[in-house]
Coordinates of C-alpha atoms and ligand atoms in Angstrom, one line a residue:
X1 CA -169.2 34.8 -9.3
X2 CA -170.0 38.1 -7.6
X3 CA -171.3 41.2 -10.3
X4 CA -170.2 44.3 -9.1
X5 CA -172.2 47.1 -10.7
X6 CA -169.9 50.2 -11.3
X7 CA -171.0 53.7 -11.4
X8 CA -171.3 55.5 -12.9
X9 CA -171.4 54.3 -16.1
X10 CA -173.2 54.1 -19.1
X11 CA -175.0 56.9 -21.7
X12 CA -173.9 59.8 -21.3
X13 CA -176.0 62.8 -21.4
X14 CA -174.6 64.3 -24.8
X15 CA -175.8 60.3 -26.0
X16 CA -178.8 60.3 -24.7
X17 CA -180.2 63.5 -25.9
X18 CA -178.8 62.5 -29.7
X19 CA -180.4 59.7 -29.1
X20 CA -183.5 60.7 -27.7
X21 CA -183.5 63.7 -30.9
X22 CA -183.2 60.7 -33.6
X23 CA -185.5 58.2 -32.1
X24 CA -188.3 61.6 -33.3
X25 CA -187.2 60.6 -36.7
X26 CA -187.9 58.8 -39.2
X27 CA -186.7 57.7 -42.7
X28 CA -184.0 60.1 -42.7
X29 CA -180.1 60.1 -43.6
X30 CA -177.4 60.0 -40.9
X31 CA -174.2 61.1 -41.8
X32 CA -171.8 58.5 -40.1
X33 CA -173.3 56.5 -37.0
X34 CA -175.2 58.9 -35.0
X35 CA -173.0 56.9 -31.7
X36 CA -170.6 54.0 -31.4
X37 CA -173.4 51.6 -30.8
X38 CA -174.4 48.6 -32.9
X39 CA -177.4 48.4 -30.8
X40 CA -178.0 52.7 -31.6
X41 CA -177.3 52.1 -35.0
X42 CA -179.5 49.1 -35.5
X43 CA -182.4 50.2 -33.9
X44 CA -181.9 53.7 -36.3
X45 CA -181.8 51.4 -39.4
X46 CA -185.0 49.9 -38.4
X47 CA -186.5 53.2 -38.4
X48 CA -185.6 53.6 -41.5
X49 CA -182.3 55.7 -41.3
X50 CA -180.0 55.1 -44.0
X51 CA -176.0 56.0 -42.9
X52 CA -173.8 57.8 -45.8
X53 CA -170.3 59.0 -45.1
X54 CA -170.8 62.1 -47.8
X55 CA -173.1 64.7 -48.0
X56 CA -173.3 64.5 -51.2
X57 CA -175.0 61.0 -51.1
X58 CA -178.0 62.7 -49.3
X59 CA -181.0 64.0 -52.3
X60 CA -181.5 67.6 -52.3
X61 CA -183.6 69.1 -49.9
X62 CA -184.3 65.6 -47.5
X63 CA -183.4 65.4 -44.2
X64 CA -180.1 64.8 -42.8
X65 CA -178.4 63.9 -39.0
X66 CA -175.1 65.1 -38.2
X67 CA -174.1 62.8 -35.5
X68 CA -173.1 62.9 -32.1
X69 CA -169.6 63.6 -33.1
X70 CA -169.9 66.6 -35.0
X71 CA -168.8 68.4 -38.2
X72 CA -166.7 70.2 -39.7
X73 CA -168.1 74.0 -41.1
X74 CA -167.4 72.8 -45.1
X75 CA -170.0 70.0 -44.3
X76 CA -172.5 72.3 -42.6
X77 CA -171.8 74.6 -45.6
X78 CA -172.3 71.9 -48.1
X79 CA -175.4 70.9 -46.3
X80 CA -176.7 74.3 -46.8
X81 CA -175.7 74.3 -50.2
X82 CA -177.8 71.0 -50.8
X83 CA -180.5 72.6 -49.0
X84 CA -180.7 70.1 -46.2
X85 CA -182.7 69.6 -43.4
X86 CA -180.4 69.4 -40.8
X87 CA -180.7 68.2 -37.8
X88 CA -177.8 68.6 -35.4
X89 CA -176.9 66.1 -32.9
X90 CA -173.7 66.6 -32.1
X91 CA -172.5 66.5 -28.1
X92 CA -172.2 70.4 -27.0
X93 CA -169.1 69.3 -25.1
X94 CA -167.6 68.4 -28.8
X95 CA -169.0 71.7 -29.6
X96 CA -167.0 73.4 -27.0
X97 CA -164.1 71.8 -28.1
X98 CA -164.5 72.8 -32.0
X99 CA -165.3 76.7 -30.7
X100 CA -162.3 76.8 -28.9
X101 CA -160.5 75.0 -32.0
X102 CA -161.7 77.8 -34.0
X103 CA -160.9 80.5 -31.7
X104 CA -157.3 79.5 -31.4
X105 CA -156.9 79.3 -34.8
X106 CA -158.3 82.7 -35.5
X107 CA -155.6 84.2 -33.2
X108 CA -153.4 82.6 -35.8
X109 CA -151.9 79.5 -33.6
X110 CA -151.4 76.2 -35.2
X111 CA -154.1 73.8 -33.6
X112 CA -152.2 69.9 -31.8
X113 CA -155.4 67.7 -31.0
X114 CA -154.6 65.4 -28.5
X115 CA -156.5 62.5 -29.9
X116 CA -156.9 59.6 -32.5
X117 CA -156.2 59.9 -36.4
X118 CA -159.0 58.8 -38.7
X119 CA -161.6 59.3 -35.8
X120 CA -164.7 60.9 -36.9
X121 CA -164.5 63.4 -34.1
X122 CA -160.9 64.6 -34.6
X123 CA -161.3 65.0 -38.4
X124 CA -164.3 67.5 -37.5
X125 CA -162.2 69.5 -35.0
X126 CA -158.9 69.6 -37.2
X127 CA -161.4 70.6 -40.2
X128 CA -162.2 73.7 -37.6
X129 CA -158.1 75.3 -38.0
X130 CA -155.9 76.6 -40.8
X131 CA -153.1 74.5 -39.3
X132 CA -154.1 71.1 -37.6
X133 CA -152.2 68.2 -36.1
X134 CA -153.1 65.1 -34.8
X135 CA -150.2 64.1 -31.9
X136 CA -147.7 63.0 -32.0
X137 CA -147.4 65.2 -34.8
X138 CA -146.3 68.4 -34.2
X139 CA -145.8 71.9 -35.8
X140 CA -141.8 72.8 -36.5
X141 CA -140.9 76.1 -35.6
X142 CA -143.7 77.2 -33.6
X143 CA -143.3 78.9 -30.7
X144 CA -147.1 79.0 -29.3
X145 CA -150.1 76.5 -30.0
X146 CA -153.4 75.6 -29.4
X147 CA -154.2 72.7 -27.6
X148 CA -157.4 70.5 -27.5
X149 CA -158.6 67.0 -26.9
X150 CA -160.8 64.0 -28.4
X151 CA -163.3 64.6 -25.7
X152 CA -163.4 60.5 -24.8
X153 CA -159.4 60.2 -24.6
X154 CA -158.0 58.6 -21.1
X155 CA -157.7 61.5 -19.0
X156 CA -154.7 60.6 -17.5
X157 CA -152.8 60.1 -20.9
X158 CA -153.9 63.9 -21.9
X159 CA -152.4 65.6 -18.7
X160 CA -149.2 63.6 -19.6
X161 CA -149.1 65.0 -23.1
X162 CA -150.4 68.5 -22.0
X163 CA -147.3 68.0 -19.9
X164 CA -144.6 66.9 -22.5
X165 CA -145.9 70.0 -24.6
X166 CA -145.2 72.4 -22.1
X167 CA -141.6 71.7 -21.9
X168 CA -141.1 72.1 -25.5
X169 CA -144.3 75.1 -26.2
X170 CA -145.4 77.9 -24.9
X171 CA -149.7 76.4 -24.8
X172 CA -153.3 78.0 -25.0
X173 CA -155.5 75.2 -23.8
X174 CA -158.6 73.1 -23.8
X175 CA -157.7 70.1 -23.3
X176 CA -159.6 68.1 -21.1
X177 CA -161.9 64.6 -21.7
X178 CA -165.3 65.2 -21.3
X179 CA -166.4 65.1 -17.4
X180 CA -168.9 61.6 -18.1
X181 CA -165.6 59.9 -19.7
X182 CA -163.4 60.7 -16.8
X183 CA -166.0 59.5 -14.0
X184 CA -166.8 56.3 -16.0
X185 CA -162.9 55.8 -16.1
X186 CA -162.4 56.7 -12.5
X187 CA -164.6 54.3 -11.2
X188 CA -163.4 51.6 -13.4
X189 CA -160.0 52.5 -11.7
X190 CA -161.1 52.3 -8.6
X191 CA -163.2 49.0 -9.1
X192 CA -159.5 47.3 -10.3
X193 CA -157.8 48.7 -7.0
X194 CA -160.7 46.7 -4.4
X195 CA -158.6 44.4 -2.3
X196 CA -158.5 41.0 -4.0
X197 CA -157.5 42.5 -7.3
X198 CA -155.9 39.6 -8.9
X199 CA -159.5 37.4 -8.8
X200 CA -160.9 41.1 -10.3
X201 CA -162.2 41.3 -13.8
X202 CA -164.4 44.1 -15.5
X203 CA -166.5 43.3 -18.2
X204 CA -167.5 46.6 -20.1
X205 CA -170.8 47.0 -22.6
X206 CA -170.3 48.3 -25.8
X207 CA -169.6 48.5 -29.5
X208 CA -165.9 47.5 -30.9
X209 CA -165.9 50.6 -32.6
X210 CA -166.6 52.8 -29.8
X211 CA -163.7 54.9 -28.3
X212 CA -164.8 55.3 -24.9
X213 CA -165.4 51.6 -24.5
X214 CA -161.5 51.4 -25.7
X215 CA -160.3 53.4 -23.5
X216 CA -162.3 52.2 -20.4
X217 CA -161.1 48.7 -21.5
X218 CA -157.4 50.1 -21.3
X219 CA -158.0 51.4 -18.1
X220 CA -158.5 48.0 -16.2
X221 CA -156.0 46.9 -18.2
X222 CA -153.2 49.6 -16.7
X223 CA -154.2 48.6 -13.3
X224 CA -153.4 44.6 -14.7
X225 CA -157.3 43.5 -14.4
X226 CA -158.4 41.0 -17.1
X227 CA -161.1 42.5 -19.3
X228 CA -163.7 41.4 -21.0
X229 CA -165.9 43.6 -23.6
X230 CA -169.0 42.5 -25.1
X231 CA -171.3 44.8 -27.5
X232 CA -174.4 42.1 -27.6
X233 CA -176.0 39.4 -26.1
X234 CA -174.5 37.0 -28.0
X235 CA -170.6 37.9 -27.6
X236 CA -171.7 37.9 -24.2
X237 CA -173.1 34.0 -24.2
X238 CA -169.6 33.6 -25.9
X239 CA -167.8 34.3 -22.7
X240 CA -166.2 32.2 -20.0
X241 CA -166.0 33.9 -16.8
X242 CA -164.7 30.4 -14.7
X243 CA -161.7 31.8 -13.4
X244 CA -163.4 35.4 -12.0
X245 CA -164.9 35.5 -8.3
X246 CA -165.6 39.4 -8.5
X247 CA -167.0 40.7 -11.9
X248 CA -167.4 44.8 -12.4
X249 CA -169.7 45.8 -14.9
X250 CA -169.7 49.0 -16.7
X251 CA -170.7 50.6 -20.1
X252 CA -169.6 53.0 -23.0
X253 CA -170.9 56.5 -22.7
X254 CA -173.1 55.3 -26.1
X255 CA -174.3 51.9 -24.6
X256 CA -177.9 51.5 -24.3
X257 CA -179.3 50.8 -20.5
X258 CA -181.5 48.5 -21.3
X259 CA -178.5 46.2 -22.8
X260 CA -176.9 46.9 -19.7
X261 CA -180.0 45.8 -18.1
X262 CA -179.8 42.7 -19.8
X263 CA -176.4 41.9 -19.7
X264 CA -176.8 42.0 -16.0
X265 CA -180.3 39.8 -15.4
X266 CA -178.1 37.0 -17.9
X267 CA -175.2 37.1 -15.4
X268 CA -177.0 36.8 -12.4
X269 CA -178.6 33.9 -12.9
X270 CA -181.3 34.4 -15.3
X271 CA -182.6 30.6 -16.4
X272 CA -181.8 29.8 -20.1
X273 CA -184.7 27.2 -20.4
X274 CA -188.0 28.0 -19.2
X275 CA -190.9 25.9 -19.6
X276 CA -194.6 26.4 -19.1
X277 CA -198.2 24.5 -18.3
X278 CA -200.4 27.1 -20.1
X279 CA -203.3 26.2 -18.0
X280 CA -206.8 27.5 -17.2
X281 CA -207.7 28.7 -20.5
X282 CA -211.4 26.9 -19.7
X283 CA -211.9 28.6 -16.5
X284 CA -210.7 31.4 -17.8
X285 CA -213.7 31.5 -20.7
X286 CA -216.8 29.9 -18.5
X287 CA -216.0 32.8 -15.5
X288 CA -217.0 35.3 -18.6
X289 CA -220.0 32.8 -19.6
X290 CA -217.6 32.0 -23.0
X291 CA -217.1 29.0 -24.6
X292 CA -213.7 27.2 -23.8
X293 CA -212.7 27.6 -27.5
X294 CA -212.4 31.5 -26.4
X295 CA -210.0 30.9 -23.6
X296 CA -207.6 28.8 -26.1
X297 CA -207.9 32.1 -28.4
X298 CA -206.5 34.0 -25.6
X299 CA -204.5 31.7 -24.3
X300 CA -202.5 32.0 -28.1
X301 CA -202.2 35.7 -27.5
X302 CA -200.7 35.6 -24.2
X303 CA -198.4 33.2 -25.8
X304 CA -197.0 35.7 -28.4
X305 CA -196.5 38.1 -25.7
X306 CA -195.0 35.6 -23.6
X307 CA -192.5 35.0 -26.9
X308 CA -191.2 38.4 -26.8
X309 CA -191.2 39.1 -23.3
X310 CA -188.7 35.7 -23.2
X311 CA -187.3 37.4 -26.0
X312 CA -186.1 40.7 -23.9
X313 CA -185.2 38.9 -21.2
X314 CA -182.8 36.8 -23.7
X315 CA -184.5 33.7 -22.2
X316 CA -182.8 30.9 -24.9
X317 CA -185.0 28.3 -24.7
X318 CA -189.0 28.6 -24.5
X319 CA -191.2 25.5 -24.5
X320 CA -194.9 25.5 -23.9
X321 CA -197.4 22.3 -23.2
X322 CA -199.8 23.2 -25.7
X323 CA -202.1 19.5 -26.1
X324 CA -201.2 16.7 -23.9
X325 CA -201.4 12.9 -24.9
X326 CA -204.6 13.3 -22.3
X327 CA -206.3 15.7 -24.0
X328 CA -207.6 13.6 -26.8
X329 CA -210.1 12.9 -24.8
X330 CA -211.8 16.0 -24.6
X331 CA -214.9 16.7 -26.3
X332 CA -214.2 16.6 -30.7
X333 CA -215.1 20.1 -30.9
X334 CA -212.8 21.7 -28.7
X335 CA -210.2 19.3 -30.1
X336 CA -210.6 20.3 -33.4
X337 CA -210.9 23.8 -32.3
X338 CA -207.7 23.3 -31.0
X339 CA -205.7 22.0 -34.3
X340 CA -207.3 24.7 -36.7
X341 CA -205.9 27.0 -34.1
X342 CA -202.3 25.8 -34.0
X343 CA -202.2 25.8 -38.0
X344 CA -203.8 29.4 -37.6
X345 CA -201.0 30.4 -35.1
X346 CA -197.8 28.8 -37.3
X347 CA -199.6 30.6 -40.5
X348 CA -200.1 34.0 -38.9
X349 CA -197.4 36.8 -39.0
X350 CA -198.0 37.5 -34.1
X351 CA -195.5 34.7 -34.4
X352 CA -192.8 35.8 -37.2
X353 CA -190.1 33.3 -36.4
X354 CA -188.4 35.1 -39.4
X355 CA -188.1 38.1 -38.1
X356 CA -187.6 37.4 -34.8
X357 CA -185.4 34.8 -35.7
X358 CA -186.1 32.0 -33.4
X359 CA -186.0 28.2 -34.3
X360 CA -189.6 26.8 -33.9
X361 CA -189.5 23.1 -33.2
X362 CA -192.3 20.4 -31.9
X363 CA -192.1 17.7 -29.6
X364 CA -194.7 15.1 -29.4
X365 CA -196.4 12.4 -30.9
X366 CA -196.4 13.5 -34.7
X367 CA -198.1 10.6 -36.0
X368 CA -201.1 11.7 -34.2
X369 CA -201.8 15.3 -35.4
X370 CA -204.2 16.4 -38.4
X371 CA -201.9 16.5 -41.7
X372 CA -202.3 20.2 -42.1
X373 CA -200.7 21.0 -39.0
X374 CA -198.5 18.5 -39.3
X375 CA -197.3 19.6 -42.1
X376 CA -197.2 23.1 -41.1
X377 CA -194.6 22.4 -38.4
X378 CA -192.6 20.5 -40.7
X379 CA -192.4 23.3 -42.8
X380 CA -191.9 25.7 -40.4
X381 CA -188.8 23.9 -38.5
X382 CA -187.3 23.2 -41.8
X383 CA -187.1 27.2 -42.6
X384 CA -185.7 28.5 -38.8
X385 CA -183.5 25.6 -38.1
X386 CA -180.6 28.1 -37.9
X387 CA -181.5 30.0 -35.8
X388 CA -180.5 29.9 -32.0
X389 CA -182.6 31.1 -29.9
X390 CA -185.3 27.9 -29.8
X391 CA -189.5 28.0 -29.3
X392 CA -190.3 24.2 -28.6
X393 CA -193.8 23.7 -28.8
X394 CA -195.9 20.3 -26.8
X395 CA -198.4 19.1 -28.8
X396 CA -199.7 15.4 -28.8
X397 CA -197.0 15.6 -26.0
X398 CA -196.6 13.0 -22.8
X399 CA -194.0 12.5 -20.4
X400 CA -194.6 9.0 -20.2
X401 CA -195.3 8.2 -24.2
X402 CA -191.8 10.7 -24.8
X403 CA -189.7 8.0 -22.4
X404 CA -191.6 4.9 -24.1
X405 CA -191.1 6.0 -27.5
X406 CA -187.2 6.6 -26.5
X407 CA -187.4 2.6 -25.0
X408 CA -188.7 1.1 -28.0
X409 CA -185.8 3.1 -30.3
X410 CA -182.9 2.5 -28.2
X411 CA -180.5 -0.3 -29.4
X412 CA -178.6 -1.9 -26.8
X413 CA -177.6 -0.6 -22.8
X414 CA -177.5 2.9 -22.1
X415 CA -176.3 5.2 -20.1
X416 CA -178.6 8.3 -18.4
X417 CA -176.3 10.5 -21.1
X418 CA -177.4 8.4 -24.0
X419 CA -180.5 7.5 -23.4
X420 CA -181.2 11.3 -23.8
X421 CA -180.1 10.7 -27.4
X422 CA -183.8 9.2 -28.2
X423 CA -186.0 11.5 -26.7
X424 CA -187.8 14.1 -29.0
X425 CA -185.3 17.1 -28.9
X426 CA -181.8 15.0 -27.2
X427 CA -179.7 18.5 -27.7
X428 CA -182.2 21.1 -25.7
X429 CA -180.8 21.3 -22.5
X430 CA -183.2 20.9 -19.3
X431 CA -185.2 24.0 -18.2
X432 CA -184.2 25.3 -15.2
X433 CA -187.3 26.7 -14.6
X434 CA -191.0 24.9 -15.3
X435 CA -194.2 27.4 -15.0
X436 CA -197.5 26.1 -14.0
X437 CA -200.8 28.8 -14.3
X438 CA -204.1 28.4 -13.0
X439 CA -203.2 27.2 -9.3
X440 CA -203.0 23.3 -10.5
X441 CA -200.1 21.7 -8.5
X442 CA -199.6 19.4 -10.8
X443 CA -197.1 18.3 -14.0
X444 CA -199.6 16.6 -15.7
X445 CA -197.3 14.4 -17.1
X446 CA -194.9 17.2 -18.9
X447 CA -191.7 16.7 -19.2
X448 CA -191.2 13.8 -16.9
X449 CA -187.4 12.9 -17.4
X450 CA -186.2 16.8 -18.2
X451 CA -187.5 18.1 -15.1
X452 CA -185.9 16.0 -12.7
X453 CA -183.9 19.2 -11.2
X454 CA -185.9 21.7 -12.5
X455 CA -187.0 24.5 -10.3
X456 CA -191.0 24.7 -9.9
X457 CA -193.4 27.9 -10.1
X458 CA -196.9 27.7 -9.7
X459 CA -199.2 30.5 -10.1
X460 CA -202.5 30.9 -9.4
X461 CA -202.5 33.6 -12.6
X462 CA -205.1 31.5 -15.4
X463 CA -203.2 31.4 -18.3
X464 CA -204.7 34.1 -20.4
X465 CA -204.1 36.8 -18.0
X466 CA -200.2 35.6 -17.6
X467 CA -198.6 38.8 -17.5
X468 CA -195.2 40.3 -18.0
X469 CA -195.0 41.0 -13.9
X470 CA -196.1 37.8 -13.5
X471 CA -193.1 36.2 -15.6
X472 CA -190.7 38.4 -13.4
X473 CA -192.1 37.5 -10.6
X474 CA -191.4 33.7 -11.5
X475 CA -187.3 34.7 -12.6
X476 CA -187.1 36.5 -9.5
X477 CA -188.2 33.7 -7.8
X478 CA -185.7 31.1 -9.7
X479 CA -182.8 33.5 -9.3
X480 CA -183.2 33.1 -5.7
X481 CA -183.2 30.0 -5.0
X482 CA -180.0 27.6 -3.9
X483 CA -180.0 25.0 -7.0
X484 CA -177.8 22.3 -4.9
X485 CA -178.2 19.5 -7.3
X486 CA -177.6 16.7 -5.0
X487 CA -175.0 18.9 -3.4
X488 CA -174.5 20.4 -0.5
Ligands
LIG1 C1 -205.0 24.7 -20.9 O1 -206.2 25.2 -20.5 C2 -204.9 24.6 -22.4 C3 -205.0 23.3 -22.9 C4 -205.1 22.2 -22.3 C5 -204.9 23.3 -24.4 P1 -207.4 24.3 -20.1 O2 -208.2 24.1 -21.3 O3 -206.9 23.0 -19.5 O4 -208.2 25.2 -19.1 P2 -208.9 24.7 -17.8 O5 -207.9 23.9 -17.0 O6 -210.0 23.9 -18.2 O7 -209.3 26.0 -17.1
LIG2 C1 -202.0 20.3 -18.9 O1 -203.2 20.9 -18.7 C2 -201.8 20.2 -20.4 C3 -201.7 21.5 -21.1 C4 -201.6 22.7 -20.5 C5 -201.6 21.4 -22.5 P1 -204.5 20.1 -18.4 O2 -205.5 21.1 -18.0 O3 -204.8 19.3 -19.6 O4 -204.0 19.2 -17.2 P2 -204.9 18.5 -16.1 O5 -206.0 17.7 -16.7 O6 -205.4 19.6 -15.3 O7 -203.9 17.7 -15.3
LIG3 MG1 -206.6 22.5 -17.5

């Protein structure tokens, strides 16, 4: 499938000022969601926003965000009345629109809005004119009205209503979609028009609830394009894009970049599983005259930053050779160093599997490892096991002793697909991408039957100074290559 990145698209600048004036704050209330966005909204909460619909639910003299949308004056003036904090987010284009609203009715006409009942952004502009309609309803009797539009309305659509009106009216106007909303649904327009239209499909970013995502959405769908719309990573896993060649991408005026961002490093061939060698934690230690054990205590952090690095890049599956079946034989006190490590690691809050909700699970010899940490893991995969983004951790962990533990379980023939059954984790798929650090060109027995396609990357990085560039570097590198499987 081809991804076709249309522009322009994306926050628009009324958004991204809102957001950029919230993102000071803290604690506050927001009256309504400041944007469309569950992303917006959820990153808000976490700041501690709380989101009324009233006023009145906001305690006297605290802090209060009117949204991107706007209000109407009674709310400002009840606001005032409560002795608010205010602070004002709302788009200056919707502005515009509620001065002219106001102006038109102060010359007396009755106001049509060319936009959609119940939306937060009409109710504030009707709220702004003695006598306000929502199209298609319209005044009786009058000669001469006021017209004005939802400012994310299909462009198109209003010039055939400001049309129809003007048979029947004599108008005073403002009535025009806000400029970003008209080039985001231009170029989706012309995307659907490219030559092999009927293999066309445009997949657009952003919140159910949103109306510019609607209404770029209807757009492909005028011109006969199949859409898709996805507002998170995981409606976007949801989708099946088989029967596309070209895919256009686009966004809601109120969808975050960086999901954007994401959305398109998953499509173009991002690997779902990737699996490191964490190696040269030693080296790493006795080049600063340190004892190993102080490499391993690095080595863990680079791990939880590896975790959430994975985690941006919506990598679904993270596994990491932590203690190989070889290792035992290294000396007792780097061993042990090593156990009261891992048990420190589960126990400590760097990796909060709660929070970040990702399934921890361990493959490897269990039989083998100290009871505390045994028992930690145990514990600790009973408590995520719903989650679905997975952390598989190697410890005790051989390629060899994996595929001769799975021989001496296995009941009668078996088949390639059901042998997989008895290894240690049958239902993880296999990474498409295994990491080695520390310039070793070696697997070191890790993985043995999983990696049988995967794609290699060595670095010469030692473990503990793995960085984030580093990481890219290796899914750039992946997302390159020709994976021909046998094929041709
Ligand atoms: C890898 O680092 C970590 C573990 C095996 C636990 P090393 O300890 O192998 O580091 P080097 O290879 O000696 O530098
Ligand atoms: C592989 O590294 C095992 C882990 C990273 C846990 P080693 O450092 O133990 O491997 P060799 O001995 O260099 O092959
Ligand atoms: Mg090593």
């Amino acid at each position: 499938m081809k991804i076709e990145v249309i522009e322009p698209h994306g926050l628009c600048a009324g958004v991204n000022s809102a957001i950029a004036k919230a993102l000071q704050l803290k604690n506050v209330y927001c009256l309504h969601e400041l944007v469309h966005n569950e992303i917006v909204v959820r990153e808000l909460k976490d700041l501690g926003f709380k989101f009324v619909e009233s006023v009145n639910e906001v305690p006297v003299g605290e802090t209060v965000v009117f949204s991107a949308h706007g209000v109407s004056p009674a709310i400002r003036k009840k606001a005032e009345e409560r002795k608010l904090k205010i602070v004002d987010t709302t788009c200056p284009f919707v502005d515009k629109v509620h001065r002219a609203a106001a102006k038109f009715s102060a010359q007396g006409l009755p106001l049509v809005i060319i936009g959609h009942k119940g939306h937060i952004e009409v109710e504030g502009i009707a709220a702004e004119a003695k006598e306000a309609y929502v199209y298609p309803d319209l005044p009786i009797g009058a000669k001469k009205i006021g017209v004005v539009s939802q400012t994310t309305m299909n462009s198109d659509e209003v010039k055939a209503i400001v049309k129809k009106l003007e048979r029947n009216y004599q108008i005073v106007k403002m009535a025009e979609v806000c400029k970003a909303t008209k080039l985001r649904q231009d170029a989706v327009r012309k995307f659907c028009r490219g030559a092999d239209r009927n293999s066309r499909a445009v997949l657009v970013l952003g919140s159910e609830g949103s109306s510019n995502v609607k209404r770029l959405c209807e757009v492909a769908e005028e011109e006969g394009v199949k859409v898709f719309r996805a507002g998170s990573v995981a409606e976007l896993y949801a989708m099946d894009f088989s029967s596309v060649e070209t895919l256009g991408l686009t966004s809601g005026a109120s969808t975050p970049e960086r999901f954007f961002d994401e959305a398109l490093s998953i499509l173009r061939n991002c690997p779902r599983h990737i699996a490191i060698i964490m190696d040269g934690n030693g080296r790493w230690a006795l080049a600063r005259g340190k004892k190993r054990g102080q490499g391993h205590i690095e080595g863990a952090k680079t791990l939880s930053k590896v975790l959430k690095w994975c985690k941006d890049r919506s990598i679904k599956y993270l596994t990491v050779y932590a203690f190989s079946t070889e290792n035992w034989k290294r000396p007792k006190e780097e061993v042990d160093g090593l156990m009261g490590l891992f048990v420190k690691m589960l126990k400590s809050k760097t990796l909060d599997f709660m929070k970040n909700k990702v399934r921890f699970r361990m493959i490897g010899r269990r039989g083998d490892l100290p009871r505390n940490l045994l028992s930690e893991i145990t514990r600790l995969e009973e408590k995520t096991k719903d989650f679905d983004r997975e952390f598989i951790v190697a410890i005790s962990y051989g390629g060899r002793a994996e595929i001769i533990d799975a021989v001496n379980r296995v009941k009668g023939p078996v088949t390639e697909e059901t042998f997989r059954n008895y290894l240690y984790a049958p239902d993880v798929p296999d990474p498409d991408l295994v990491i080695r650090t520390s310039g070793e060109v070696r697997t070191s027995n890790f993985l043995l039957w999983q990696t049988a396609y995967s794609e290699f990357y060595f670095s010469d990085v030692l473990w503990p100074d793995f960085s984030e560039a580093e990481l890219d570097r290796a899914i750039s590198s992946y997302a390159m290559r020709n994976r021909r499987k046998g094929g041709v």
